[in-house]
């Protein structure tokens, strides 16, 4: 009995720590993102409140708490109030199976720094993040606003499309590891002496892109595209409920980074450094922070893609490539070939795909203006005269 | 054991309530939401039965994918109307419904009264105890599930996938034809 009580206590304490940690991380991620974006755009960013602006998140939180929470007259009140709660609940729950570090020496297993080690960990994260769409769809529908509804519908289509690629590209790692447990995958990587990024570069890139779309981050933030949809599903939300949506977006980002770290970058391991007690958690946090920085970097760099391009990318590029990755990995695993075959194959495929994408974005004939090309009305073609005008000729 | 029964009764109440909600709500979106809750409570049943894999698959496929599409269509169709029109009732629907309900209740109560158990008998009949492997508590049920799917039930599995591919192709063909017609 006392054993069960101890385990319950451990679970409770760890849950509180994880939830508090996630909320704190959310608060400071907003600050870090604003500072990073400012640096990218050659601005200063929020730096007034405390050293380096460190008190800014507290001020933002206080402001949010005291803001009026408006419920539109056209809104379906119950669903409208429920939707942000679903979002944040799903986001926090999905993080539950992420192992934060190695277990501390002699402590019993229920004090290891992971909330739980269920034997379907990866599947659990997929299942939970597939529920995340409800928060957005219901929020958009219940607002009683066409912009919100359009944002919600976009989000539903986007998340369902990209979930397929996510599941298929992750299954490469699952086959290599032979387990669905997150802790098991980390142990497999240290026992096989590789990080799975080496064997699965293609799967890593595919999952990264699809996960970016799944968490609705730039350049895939179409559900909240402000030029077209005001703020999409967020339009009618204000105050704390709005920040609940923001919170779930950032927590989903953290979960995605944790999955990338755990599945492709060896989790808490770092060339034996993890054996120093307590350092494994730090290693994990640094790795996750690295991916979070990449998320911000992408947001600062890439413009939002168009909706038809989004669908094309999801169904015609990511899904076939992830099936290809799955087939090659299955061949490696089934015929017990060395892992580097999959790695080399993945790299070559990535190079080809990258070259194809680059030549599509910058075609070689781009500067040749042909007649009859369908152009948007905002683009005007200026005919450059071949012979220099008398004035310029005189100057030269 | 009592905790199990407690959990079961709570989830059962949730499942029944949401099941009634599916048919009782006049607004199609609330019906869809009740169906989602119902499917999630089914996942909880699987969890109580130690079927972690099947529970996650239930959430992932039914609640996470199929119902999202349901909701997608329903929100798109009935966004401006508060209720969908439900006047197109078939006249003999209620009578048939009552008769089918009575038959179902009688069959279920008969099975309950004679303490029918499906799994042990099937396990006794099965050649290599696939059912006992799948229903074994604790670890390894993903492996057992995979073994059953790809060794014991490979042929039905392949037939099912062929049927699904046929359905997808059919949908593509139908969709394309209707688009061409509308363009003409």
Coordinates of C-alpha atoms in Angstrom, one line a residue, chain B:
Chain B
X1 CA -10.7 -4.9 -8.3
X2 CA -13.2 -2.4 -6.9
X3 CA -11.2 0.4 -8.4
X4 CA -11.5 -1.3 -11.8
X5 CA -15.3 -1.6 -11.3
X6 CA -15.5 2.1 -10.2
X7 CA -13.5 3.2 -13.3
X8 CA -15.6 1.0 -15.5
X9 CA -18.9 2.4 -14.2
X10 CA -17.7 6.0 -14.6
X11 CA -16.6 5.4 -18.1
X12 CA -19.7 3.4 -18.9
X13 CA -21.9 6.2 -17.7
X14 CA -19.9 8.6 -19.9
X15 CA -20.3 6.4 -22.9
X16 CA -24.0 5.9 -22.4
X17 CA -24.6 9.6 -21.8
X18 CA -22.6 10.6 -24.9
X19 CA -24.2 7.9 -26.9
X20 CA -27.6 9.3 -26.1
X21 CA -26.3 12.8 -26.9
X22 CA -25.4 11.6 -30.4
X23 CA -29.0 10.9 -31.3
X24 CA -30.7 13.5 -29.0
X25 CA -29.0 16.7 -30.0
X26 CA -30.7 18.5 -32.8
X27 CA -27.6 20.4 -33.8
X28 CA -25.3 18.2 -35.8
X29 CA -22.2 19.7 -34.3
X30 CA -23.2 18.8 -30.8
X31 CA -24.0 15.3 -32.1
X32 CA -20.5 15.0 -33.6
X33 CA -19.0 16.3 -30.3
X34 CA -21.0 13.6 -28.4
X35 CA -19.7 11.0 -30.8
X36 CA -16.1 12.1 -30.1
X37 CA -16.7 11.8 -26.4
X38 CA -18.2 8.4 -27.0
X39 CA -15.2 7.2 -29.0
X40 CA -12.8 8.6 -26.4
X41 CA -14.7 6.7 -23.7
X42 CA -14.3 3.5 -25.8
X43 CA -10.5 4.2 -25.7
X44 CA -10.8 4.4 -21.9
X45 CA -12.5 1.0 -21.9
X46 CA -9.5 -0.4 -23.9
X47 CA -7.2 1.2 -21.3
X48 CA -9.1 -0.5 -18.5
X49 CA -8.6 -3.8 -20.3
X50 CA -4.8 -3.1 -20.6
X51 CA -5.1 -2.6 -24.3
X52 CA -2.8 0.4 -24.5
X53 CA -2.0 0.0 -28.2
X54 CA -5.6 -0.4 -29.3
X55 CA -6.6 2.6 -27.1
X56 CA -4.0 4.8 -28.7
X57 CA -5.1 3.6 -32.1
X58 CA -8.7 4.3 -31.3
X59 CA -7.9 7.9 -30.3
X60 CA -5.5 8.4 -33.2
X61 CA -7.8 7.1 -35.9
X62 CA -11.3 7.6 -34.8
X63 CA -11.1 10.7 -32.6
X64 CA -8.1 12.2 -34.2
X65 CA -8.7 11.7 -37.9
X66 CA -12.2 10.5 -38.8
X67 CA -14.1 12.7 -36.5
X68 CA -12.1 15.7 -37.5
X69 CA -13.3 15.1 -41.1
X70 CA -16.9 14.7 -39.8
X71 CA -16.6 18.0 -37.9
X72 CA -15.0 19.6 -40.9
X73 CA -18.0 18.8 -43.1
X74 CA -20.6 19.6 -40.5
X75 CA -19.1 23.0 -39.6
X76 CA -18.8 23.9 -43.2
X77 CA -22.4 22.9 -44.0
X78 CA -24.3 24.2 -41.0
X79 CA -22.2 27.2 -40.0
X80 CA -24.9 29.7 -40.6
X81 CA -27.9 27.5 -39.6
X82 CA -28.4 26.8 -35.9
X83 CA -29.9 23.4 -36.6
X84 CA -29.9 21.1 -39.6
X85 CA -33.3 20.3 -40.9
X86 CA -34.3 16.9 -39.7
X87 CA -37.7 16.7 -41.3
X88 CA -36.9 14.0 -43.8
X89 CA -38.0 11.2 -41.5
X90 CA -38.9 7.9 -43.0
X91 CA -42.4 6.9 -41.8
X92 CA -41.6 3.3 -40.8
X93 CA -38.3 4.3 -39.2
X94 CA -39.6 4.4 -35.6
X95 CA -41.4 1.0 -35.8
X96 CA -38.3 -0.7 -37.2
X97 CA -36.2 1.1 -34.6
X98 CA -38.3 -0.2 -31.7
X99 CA -38.3 -3.7 -33.0
X100 CA -34.5 -3.7 -33.6
X101 CA -34.0 -2.2 -30.1
X102 CA -36.0 -4.9 -28.5
X103 CA -34.1 -7.7 -30.3
X104 CA -30.8 -6.1 -29.4
X105 CA -31.8 -5.7 -25.7
X106 CA -33.0 -9.3 -25.6
X107 CA -29.8 -10.7 -27.1
X108 CA -27.6 -8.6 -24.8
X109 CA -29.5 -9.6 -21.7
X110 CA -29.5 -13.3 -22.8
X111 CA -25.7 -13.1 -23.2
X112 CA -25.4 -11.4 -19.8
X113 CA -27.7 -14.0 -18.1
X114 CA -25.8 -17.0 -19.4
X115 CA -22.4 -15.3 -18.6
X116 CA -21.2 -15.6 -22.2
X117 CA -17.5 -15.1 -22.5
X118 CA -16.0 -14.6 -25.9
X119 CA -12.3 -14.5 -25.4
X120 CA -11.5 -17.8 -23.6
X121 CA -13.5 -19.9 -26.0
X122 CA -11.9 -18.3 -29.0
X123 CA -8.5 -18.7 -27.4
X124 CA -9.3 -22.4 -26.9
X125 CA -10.2 -22.7 -30.6
X126 CA -7.4 -20.6 -31.9
X127 CA -4.4 -22.7 -32.9
X128 CA -1.6 -20.7 -31.4
X129 CA -3.4 -18.8 -28.7
X130 CA -3.3 -15.4 -30.5
X131 CA -6.2 -14.1 -28.4
X132 CA -4.5 -14.9 -25.1
X133 CA -1.3 -13.2 -26.4
X134 CA -3.2 -10.1 -27.3
X135 CA -5.3 -10.0 -24.1
X136 CA -2.3 -10.7 -21.9
X137 CA -2.0 -7.9 -19.4
X138 CA 1.0 -5.6 -19.2
X139 CA 3.9 -5.3 -21.5
X140 CA 4.3 -6.7 -25.0
X141 CA 0.8 -6.2 -26.3
X142 CA 2.0 -4.1 -29.2
X143 CA 4.2 -7.0 -30.2
X144 CA 1.4 -9.5 -29.8
X145 CA -0.9 -7.2 -31.8
X146 CA 1.6 -7.0 -34.6
X147 CA 2.3 -10.7 -34.6
X148 CA -1.5 -11.4 -34.7
X149 CA -2.0 -8.9 -37.5
X150 CA 0.9 -9.9 -39.7
X151 CA 1.0 -13.6 -39.0
X152 CA -2.4 -14.9 -37.9
X153 CA -4.7 -12.5 -39.7
X154 CA -2.5 -11.4 -42.6
X155 CA -5.0 -12.4 -45.3
X156 CA -8.0 -10.5 -43.8
X157 CA -5.7 -7.6 -43.2
X158 CA -4.6 -7.5 -46.8
X159 CA -8.1 -7.9 -48.0
X160 CA -9.2 -5.0 -45.9
X161 CA -6.5 -2.8 -47.2
X162 CA -7.4 -3.7 -50.8
X163 CA -11.0 -2.8 -50.0
X164 CA -10.0 0.5 -48.6
X165 CA -7.8 1.3 -51.6
X166 CA -10.7 0.5 -53.8
X167 CA -12.9 2.8 -51.8
X168 CA -10.3 5.6 -52.1
X169 CA -9.9 5.1 -55.8
X170 CA -13.7 5.2 -56.1
X171 CA -13.9 8.4 -54.2
X172 CA -11.2 9.9 -56.5
X173 CA -13.0 8.8 -59.6
X174 CA -16.4 10.1 -58.4
X175 CA -14.9 13.4 -57.3
X176 CA -13.1 14.0 -60.6
X177 CA -16.1 13.2 -62.7
X178 CA -18.4 15.6 -60.8
X179 CA -15.8 18.3 -61.1
X180 CA -15.5 17.9 -64.9
X181 CA -19.3 18.0 -65.1
X182 CA -19.5 21.2 -63.1
X183 CA -16.9 22.9 -65.3
X184 CA -18.8 22.1 -68.5

